Amino acid sequence: MALSSDYPRFTLGSTLTAEQRAFFTKYGFLHFRPFASPEYVQQILKATEDVQAKWLAEGVEKVNGVPIKYGHDVDGSRIVQRFAFASQHHPVLHELLQDDRFKALFPLLEAEGGRVGENEKDGLVVNHYVNVPGSEFSQMGWHTDSLRDVFYGKRIGPMLNVGLHLDGTKATNGGLRVIPGTHRQGLHKMLFRKKYYKDVFYDPNEVAIETEPGDLTVHDGRMWHRVAQSPLVGPESRRRVMYVPIISGKYQPKSEDSPTPFYLRFLHLVK
């Protein structure tokens, strides 16, 4: 579904406008600017650094059954490159998810009982991409977020993936890519249109999501998307983004006794 890179950037209020809902229905994503102030972004980054320091000191390997992905930064120091359930480990991150503006997104599920999945799936995930030797996370290949339901033999449930972007990312520096309209594809195309995570290549139908610090994006869980690797090396390649699911249906919280989901056993292959 053709869409140019100058698609509209919206403002998120207490409710969605008719234009915003129509855009999401057609294309499967929304981009809001700004959601968080520069000062708030810095508070959030400091909170993630606090959690990282604690997990490094304690040697945390999993949180609620979800593996933590470690790697190395530009100076060779060890860092967390994929956090899970981060909001359970810092009050600033927990408070972020209480923002009433998230409730404005619930109608996009087209289902009753919408909620922010702070304690479900992988909770609040923080991805820290950097393109340097020793990094274990510089890109993520094509995938949909609904595959996990298929793995467990479940009917694909409504899901939104909400991302808060903590760094500005131009299209020329990698970042999020989506294929508009693929949220309406059939099951076969959702499973086989791409080779999950292995296919990292440009698609002629993709749209680059250029972000500024504090931007919020929302995409349908059935949509094909990827994170392109930065062509730059070093600190200029850094990209940090937080994702939390908005879901409905039966409440299914994770705990420290939760097993590792099958699909996450391959997390180490994503680099």
mmCIF file of C-alpha atoms in Angstrom:
data_model
loop_
_atom_site.group_PDB
_atom_site.id
_atom_site.type_symbol
_atom_site.label_atom_id
_atom_site.label_comp_id
_atom_site.label_asym_id
_atom_site.label_seq_id
_atom_site.Cartn_x
_atom_site.Cartn_y
_atom_site.Cartn_z
ATOM 1 C CA MET A 1 0.000 0.000 0.000
ATOM 2 C CA ALA A 2 1.824 3.092 -1.236
ATOM 3 C CA LEU A 3 2.635 5.755 1.331
ATOM 4 C CA SER A 4 5.341 8.411 1.145
ATOM 5 C CA SER A 5 7.796 9.249 3.909
ATOM 6 C CA ASP A 6 6.043 12.589 4.505
ATOM 7 C CA TYR A 7 3.037 10.825 6.061
ATOM 8 C CA PRO A 8 1.311 12.911 8.765
ATOM 9 C CA ARG A 9 2.699 13.173 12.287
ATOM 10 C CA PHE A 10 -0.102 13.588 14.795
ATOM 11 C CA THR A 11 -0.521 14.827 18.372
ATOM 12 C CA LEU A 12 -1.900 12.387 20.933
ATOM 13 C CA GLY A 13 -4.604 13.797 23.179
ATOM 14 C CA SER A 14 -7.152 12.225 25.503
ATOM 15 C CA THR A 15 -9.025 10.720 22.534
ATOM 16 C CA LEU A 16 -8.144 9.884 18.946
ATOM 17 C CA THR A 17 -9.520 12.022 16.154
ATOM 18 C CA ALA A 18 -11.503 10.590 13.245
ATOM 19 C CA GLU A 19 -8.530 11.317 10.975
ATOM 20 C CA GLN A 20 -6.151 9.403 13.228
ATOM 21 C CA ARG A 21 -8.439 6.375 13.431
ATOM 22 C CA ALA A 22 -8.964 6.355 9.677
ATOM 23 C CA PHE A 23 -5.212 6.551 9.042
ATOM 24 C CA PHE A 24 -4.574 3.614 11.389
ATOM 25 C CA THR A 25 -7.333 1.540 9.828
ATOM 26 C CA LYS A 26 -5.836 2.016 6.370
ATOM 27 C CA TYR A 27 -2.111 1.894 7.081
ATOM 28 C CA GLY A 28 -1.746 0.089 10.431
ATOM 29 C CA PHE A 29 0.366 2.630 12.314
ATOM 30 C CA LEU A 30 0.382 6.125 13.817
ATOM 31 C CA HIS A 31 3.222 8.511 14.632
ATOM 32 C CA PHE A 32 2.753 11.099 17.385
ATOM 33 C CA ARG A 33 5.024 14.087 18.044
ATOM 34 C CA PRO A 34 5.915 15.092 20.678
ATOM 35 C CA PHE A 35 4.813 12.682 23.420
ATOM 36 C CA ALA A 36 7.604 13.190 25.972
ATOM 37 C CA SER A 37 9.515 16.411 26.615
ATOM 38 C CA PRO A 38 13.324 16.518 26.260
ATOM 39 C CA GLU A 39 13.606 16.727 30.046
ATOM 40 C CA TYR A 40 11.363 13.682 30.523
ATOM 41 C CA VAL A 41 13.341 11.716 27.923
ATOM 42 C CA GLN A 42 16.487 12.348 29.954
ATOM 43 C CA GLN A 43 14.739 11.125 33.124
ATOM 44 C CA ILE A 44 13.724 7.949 31.318
ATOM 45 C CA LEU A 45 17.235 7.359 29.977
ATOM 46 C CA LYS A 46 18.654 7.825 33.487
ATOM 47 C CA ALA A 47 16.134 5.286 34.790
ATOM 48 C CA THR A 48 17.192 2.696 32.204
ATOM 49 C CA GLU A 49 20.837 3.291 33.138
ATOM 50 C CA ASP A 50 19.963 2.687 36.805
ATOM 51 C CA VAL A 51 18.258 -0.608 35.939
ATOM 52 C CA GLN A 52 21.193 -1.594 33.742
ATOM 53 C CA ALA A 53 23.713 -0.934 36.528
ATOM 54 C CA LYS A 54 21.671 -3.049 38.946
ATOM 55 C CA TRP A 55 21.298 -5.969 36.545
ATOM 56 C CA LEU A 56 24.978 -5.904 35.616
ATOM 57 C CA ALA A 57 25.963 -5.917 39.279
ATOM 58 C CA GLU A 58 23.577 -8.754 40.105
ATOM 59 C CA GLY A 59 24.245 -10.812 36.969
ATOM 60 C CA VAL A 60 20.566 -10.943 36.030
ATOM 61 C CA GLU A 61 20.024 -13.362 33.138
ATOM 62 C CA LYS A 62 16.218 -13.484 32.922
ATOM 63 C CA VAL A 63 13.288 -11.437 34.157
ATOM 64 C CA ASN A 64 9.996 -13.323 34.473
ATOM 65 C CA GLY A 65 11.362 -16.002 32.144
ATOM 66 C CA VAL A 66 12.490 -13.532 29.463
ATOM 67 C CA PRO A 67 16.241 -13.566 28.657
ATOM 68 C CA ILE A 68 18.123 -10.286 29.005
ATOM 69 C CA LYS A 69 20.298 -9.481 25.996
ATOM 70 C CA TYR A 70 23.752 -8.134 26.853
ATOM 71 C CA GLY A 71 26.393 -6.676 24.557
ATOM 72 C CA HIS A 72 29.129 -4.054 24.460
ATOM 73 C CA ASP A 73 29.057 -0.304 23.948
ATOM 74 C CA VAL A 74 31.355 1.935 21.905
ATOM 75 C CA ASP A 75 33.947 1.996 24.712
ATOM 76 C CA GLY A 76 33.858 -1.772 25.144
ATOM 77 C CA SER A 77 31.870 -1.651 28.377
ATOM 78 C CA ARG A 78 29.157 -4.239 28.928
ATOM 79 C CA ILE A 79 25.595 -2.973 28.526
ATOM 80 C CA VAL A 80 22.049 -4.306 28.452
ATOM 81 C CA GLN A 81 20.797 -4.212 24.864
ATOM 82 C CA ARG A 82 17.345 -5.668 25.433
ATOM 83 C CA PHE A 83 15.522 -5.177 28.725
ATOM 84 C CA ALA A 84 12.238 -6.888 29.620
ATOM 85 C CA PHE A 85 9.679 -5.804 32.243
ATOM 86 C CA ALA A 86 11.818 -2.718 32.853
ATOM 87 C CA SER A 87 8.970 -0.779 34.479
ATOM 88 C CA GLN A 88 8.840 -3.327 37.303
ATOM 89 C CA HIS A 89 12.344 -2.231 38.279
ATOM 90 C CA HIS A 90 12.169 1.558 38.372
ATOM 91 C CA PRO A 91 9.431 3.965 39.572
ATOM 92 C CA VAL A 92 10.048 6.448 36.727
ATOM 93 C CA LEU A 93 9.383 3.745 34.133
ATOM 94 C CA HIS A 94 6.341 2.466 36.005
ATOM 95 C CA GLU A 95 4.915 5.974 36.231
ATOM 96 C CA LEU A 96 5.415 6.442 32.480
ATOM 97 C CA LEU A 97 2.954 3.639 31.770
ATOM 98 C CA GLN A 98 0.286 5.296 33.914
ATOM 99 C CA ASP A 99 -0.023 8.174 31.430
ATOM 100 C CA ASP A 100 -3.724 8.547 30.583
ATOM 101 C CA ARG A 101 -2.916 9.189 26.936
ATOM 102 C CA PHE A 102 -2.266 5.466 26.451
ATOM 103 C CA LYS A 103 -5.977 4.871 27.086
ATOM 104 C CA ALA A 104 -6.783 6.911 23.973
ATOM 105 C CA LEU A 105 -5.204 4.097 21.939
ATOM 106 C CA PHE A 106 -7.390 1.307 23.342
ATOM 107 C CA PRO A 107 -10.170 1.704 20.718
ATOM 108 C CA LEU A 108 -7.665 0.745 18.001
ATOM 109 C CA LEU A 109 -7.828 -2.818 19.342
ATOM 110 C CA GLU A 110 -11.469 -3.035 18.304
ATOM 111 C CA ALA A 111 -11.967 -5.263 21.353
ATOM 112 C CA GLU A 112 -13.193 -4.909 24.917
ATOM 113 C CA GLY A 113 -10.890 -4.821 27.923
ATOM 114 C CA GLY A 114 -7.964 -2.900 26.460
ATOM 115 C CA ARG A 115 -5.012 -2.360 28.776
ATOM 116 C CA VAL A 116 -1.306 -1.571 28.859
ATOM 117 C CA GLY A 117 0.503 -4.922 29.190
ATOM 118 C CA GLU A 118 2.977 -3.860 31.849
ATOM 119 C CA ASN A 119 3.042 -7.315 33.467
ATOM 120 C CA GLU A 120 2.215 -9.440 30.409
ATOM 121 C CA LYS A 121 4.100 -10.728 27.362
ATOM 122 C CA ASP A 122 7.560 -9.074 27.777
ATOM 123 C CA GLY A 123 6.253 -6.002 29.604
ATOM 124 C CA LEU A 124 8.084 -2.748 28.936
ATOM 125 C CA VAL A 125 10.968 -3.657 26.622
ATOM 126 C CA VAL A 126 13.919 -1.325 26.104
ATOM 127 C CA ASN A 127 15.994 -1.931 22.969
ATOM 128 C CA HIS A 128 19.455 -0.371 22.764
ATOM 129 C CA TYR A 129 20.865 -0.634 19.243
ATOM 130 C CA VAL A 130 24.458 0.337 18.525
ATOM 131 C CA ASN A 131 26.652 -0.609 15.584
ATOM 132 C CA VAL A 132 30.105 -1.403 17.001
ATOM 133 C CA PRO A 133 32.271 -4.526 17.355
ATOM 134 C CA GLY A 134 30.952 -6.462 20.333
ATOM 135 C CA SER A 135 27.401 -5.200 19.988
ATOM 136 C CA GLU A 136 24.802 -7.947 20.080
ATOM 137 C CA PHE A 137 22.008 -5.716 18.810
ATOM 138 C CA SER A 138 22.451 -3.457 15.791
ATOM 139 C CA GLN A 139 19.332 -4.373 13.789
ATOM 140 C CA MET A 140 16.258 -6.602 13.788
ATOM 141 C CA GLY A 141 15.009 -8.405 10.701
ATOM 142 C CA TRP A 142 11.492 -8.434 9.318
ATOM 143 C CA HIS A 143 8.849 -9.837 11.655
ATOM 144 C CA THR A 144 5.341 -9.396 13.002
ATOM 145 C CA ASP A 145 4.531 -9.260 16.702
ATOM 146 C CA SER A 146 1.600 -11.659 16.345
ATOM 147 C CA LEU A 147 3.783 -14.684 15.600
ATOM 148 C CA ARG A 148 4.005 -15.492 19.312
ATOM 149 C CA ASP A 149 0.271 -16.310 19.345
ATOM 150 C CA VAL A 150 0.793 -18.746 16.475
ATOM 151 C CA PHE A 151 3.654 -20.446 18.340
ATOM 152 C CA TYR A 152 1.291 -21.245 21.186
ATOM 153 C CA GLY A 153 -1.528 -22.432 18.973
ATOM 154 C CA LYS A 154 -3.679 -19.481 19.968
ATOM 155 C CA ARG A 155 -6.035 -17.456 17.886
ATOM 156 C CA ILE A 156 -4.238 -14.226 16.940
ATOM 157 C CA GLY A 157 -5.453 -11.644 19.405
ATOM 158 C CA PRO A 158 -5.657 -7.883 19.006
ATOM 159 C CA MET A 159 -2.381 -6.212 19.913
ATOM 160 C CA LEU A 160 -0.751 -2.823 19.506
ATOM 161 C CA ASN A 161 2.970 -2.247 19.922
ATOM 162 C CA VAL A 162 3.612 1.218 21.324
ATOM 163 C CA GLY A 163 7.122 2.635 21.003
ATOM 164 C CA LEU A 164 8.617 5.638 22.787
ATOM 165 C CA HIS A 165 11.685 6.756 20.857
ATOM 166 C CA LEU A 166 14.480 8.140 23.011
ATOM 167 C CA ASP A 167 16.859 9.145 20.218
ATOM 168 C CA GLY A 168 16.325 11.009 16.989
ATOM 169 C CA THR A 169 16.791 8.737 13.979
ATOM 170 C CA LYS A 170 16.931 9.875 10.369
ATOM 171 C CA ALA A 171 16.114 7.391 7.630
ATOM 172 C CA THR A 172 19.758 7.510 6.587
ATOM 173 C CA ASN A 173 20.744 6.237 10.042
ATOM 174 C CA GLY A 174 18.679 3.055 10.068
ATOM 175 C CA GLY A 175 15.724 2.710 12.412
ATOM 176 C CA LEU A 176 12.148 1.477 12.220
ATOM 177 C CA ARG A 177 10.692 0.399 8.869
ATOM 178 C CA VAL A 178 7.070 -0.679 8.337
ATOM 179 C CA ILE A 179 5.127 -2.062 5.390
ATOM 180 C CA PRO A 180 1.848 -0.112 5.504
ATOM 181 C CA GLY A 181 -1.346 -2.083 5.120
ATOM 182 C CA THR A 182 0.124 -5.499 6.007
ATOM 183 C CA HIS A 183 -1.935 -5.565 9.200
ATOM 184 C CA ARG A 184 -4.851 -6.570 6.968
ATOM 185 C CA GLN A 185 -3.030 -9.451 5.282
ATOM 186 C CA GLY A 186 -4.158 -13.067 5.543
ATOM 187 C CA LEU A 187 -2.543 -15.624 7.831
ATOM 188 C CA HIS A 188 -0.437 -17.166 5.051
ATOM 189 C CA LYS A 189 1.242 -13.846 4.221
ATOM 190 C CA MET A 190 1.695 -13.081 7.882
ATOM 191 C CA LEU A 191 3.610 -16.331 8.262
ATOM 192 C CA PHE A 192 5.496 -16.548 4.980
ATOM 193 C CA ARG A 193 5.823 -13.144 3.327
ATOM 194 C CA LYS A 194 9.321 -12.845 4.843
ATOM 195 C CA LYS A 195 11.802 -15.100 6.591
ATOM 196 C CA TYR A 196 11.322 -14.065 10.180
ATOM 197 C CA TYR A 197 14.334 -12.153 11.537
ATOM 198 C CA LYS A 198 16.689 -13.587 8.892
ATOM 199 C CA ASP A 199 15.445 -11.222 6.176
ATOM 200 C CA VAL A 200 16.983 -7.833 6.953
ATOM 201 C CA PHE A 201 16.832 -6.346 3.469
ATOM 202 C CA TYR A 202 15.115 -3.323 1.960
ATOM 203 C CA ASP A 203 11.551 -3.799 0.740
ATOM 204 C CA PRO A 204 10.248 -1.474 -2.009
ATOM 205 C CA ASN A 205 6.993 -1.059 -0.078
ATOM 206 C CA GLU A 206 8.594 -0.126 3.242
ATOM 207 C CA VAL A 207 8.317 3.291 4.861
ATOM 208 C CA ALA A 208 11.046 4.672 7.112
ATOM 209 C CA ILE A 209 9.822 6.067 10.418
ATOM 210 C CA GLU A 210 12.026 9.067 11.138
ATOM 211 C CA THR A 211 11.892 9.974 14.811
ATOM 212 C CA GLU A 212 12.831 12.770 17.158
ATOM 213 C CA PRO A 213 13.492 12.157 20.878
ATOM 214 C CA GLY A 214 10.142 11.823 22.641
ATOM 215 C CA ASP A 215 8.131 10.632 19.636
ATOM 216 C CA LEU A 216 5.551 7.876 20.106
ATOM 217 C CA THR A 217 4.676 5.316 17.456
ATOM 218 C CA VAL A 218 1.914 2.728 17.440
ATOM 219 C CA HIS A 219 1.637 -0.216 15.070
ATOM 220 C CA ASP A 220 -0.693 -3.152 14.726
ATOM 221 C CA GLY A 221 0.857 -6.429 15.920
ATOM 222 C CA ARG A 222 0.101 -8.089 12.587
ATOM 223 C CA MET A 223 2.123 -5.562 10.597
ATOM 224 C CA TRP A 224 5.469 -6.467 9.022
ATOM 225 C CA HIS A 225 8.275 -4.275 10.345
ATOM 226 C CA ARG A 226 12.020 -4.308 10.949
ATOM 227 C CA VAL A 227 14.779 -2.189 12.461
ATOM 228 C CA ALA A 228 17.386 -1.280 9.854
ATOM 229 C CA GLN A 229 21.042 -1.268 10.817
ATOM 230 C CA SER A 230 22.746 2.091 10.888
ATOM 231 C CA PRO A 231 25.383 2.517 8.163
ATOM 232 C CA LEU A 232 27.343 4.514 10.741
ATOM 233 C CA VAL A 233 29.651 2.971 13.318
ATOM 234 C CA GLY A 234 30.109 4.209 16.853
ATOM 235 C CA PRO A 235 28.038 6.588 19.000
ATOM 236 C CA GLU A 236 26.292 8.085 15.948
ATOM 237 C CA SER A 237 24.637 4.693 15.367
ATOM 238 C CA ARG A 238 22.991 4.611 18.799
ATOM 239 C CA ARG A 239 19.210 4.175 18.896
ATOM 240 C CA ARG A 240 17.200 3.553 22.059
ATOM 241 C CA VAL A 241 13.489 2.833 22.019
ATOM 242 C CA MET A 242 10.992 1.449 24.528
ATOM 243 C CA TYR A 243 8.065 -0.771 23.568
ATOM 244 C CA VAL A 244 5.039 -1.837 25.548
ATOM 245 C CA PRO A 245 2.063 -3.877 24.287
ATOM 246 C CA ILE A 246 -1.525 -2.756 24.452
ATOM 247 C CA ILE A 247 -3.694 -5.862 24.554
ATOM 248 C CA SER A 248 -7.104 -7.234 25.508
ATOM 249 C CA GLY A 249 -8.547 -10.581 26.511
ATOM 250 C CA LYS A 250 -7.695 -12.719 29.522
ATOM 251 C CA TYR A 251 -5.210 -11.170 31.927
ATOM 252 C CA GLN A 252 -2.040 -13.285 31.821
ATOM 253 C CA PRO A 253 0.696 -11.758 33.993
ATOM 254 C CA LYS A 254 4.220 -13.174 34.080
ATOM 255 C CA SER A 255 6.144 -13.937 37.267
ATOM 256 C CA GLU A 256 9.617 -15.072 38.278
ATOM 257 C CA ASP A 257 8.368 -18.654 37.879
ATOM 258 C CA SER A 258 7.269 -18.160 34.257
ATOM 259 C CA PRO A 259 9.038 -20.369 31.699
ATOM 260 C CA THR A 260 11.006 -18.890 28.818
ATOM 261 C CA PRO A 261 8.669 -18.471 25.826
ATOM 262 C CA PHE A 262 9.675 -20.692 22.910
ATOM 263 C CA TYR A 263 10.173 -17.857 20.460
ATOM 264 C CA LEU A 264 12.635 -16.103 22.814
ATOM 265 C CA ARG A 265 14.977 -19.065 22.860
ATOM 266 C CA PHE A 266 16.265 -17.738 19.515
ATOM 267 C CA LEU A 267 16.867 -14.191 20.782
ATOM 268 C CA HIS A 268 20.623 -14.679 20.614
ATOM 269 C CA LEU A 269 20.348 -15.052 16.815
ATOM 270 C CA VAL A 270 19.033 -11.494 16.468
ATOM 271 C CA LYS A 271 22.042 -9.192 16.054
#
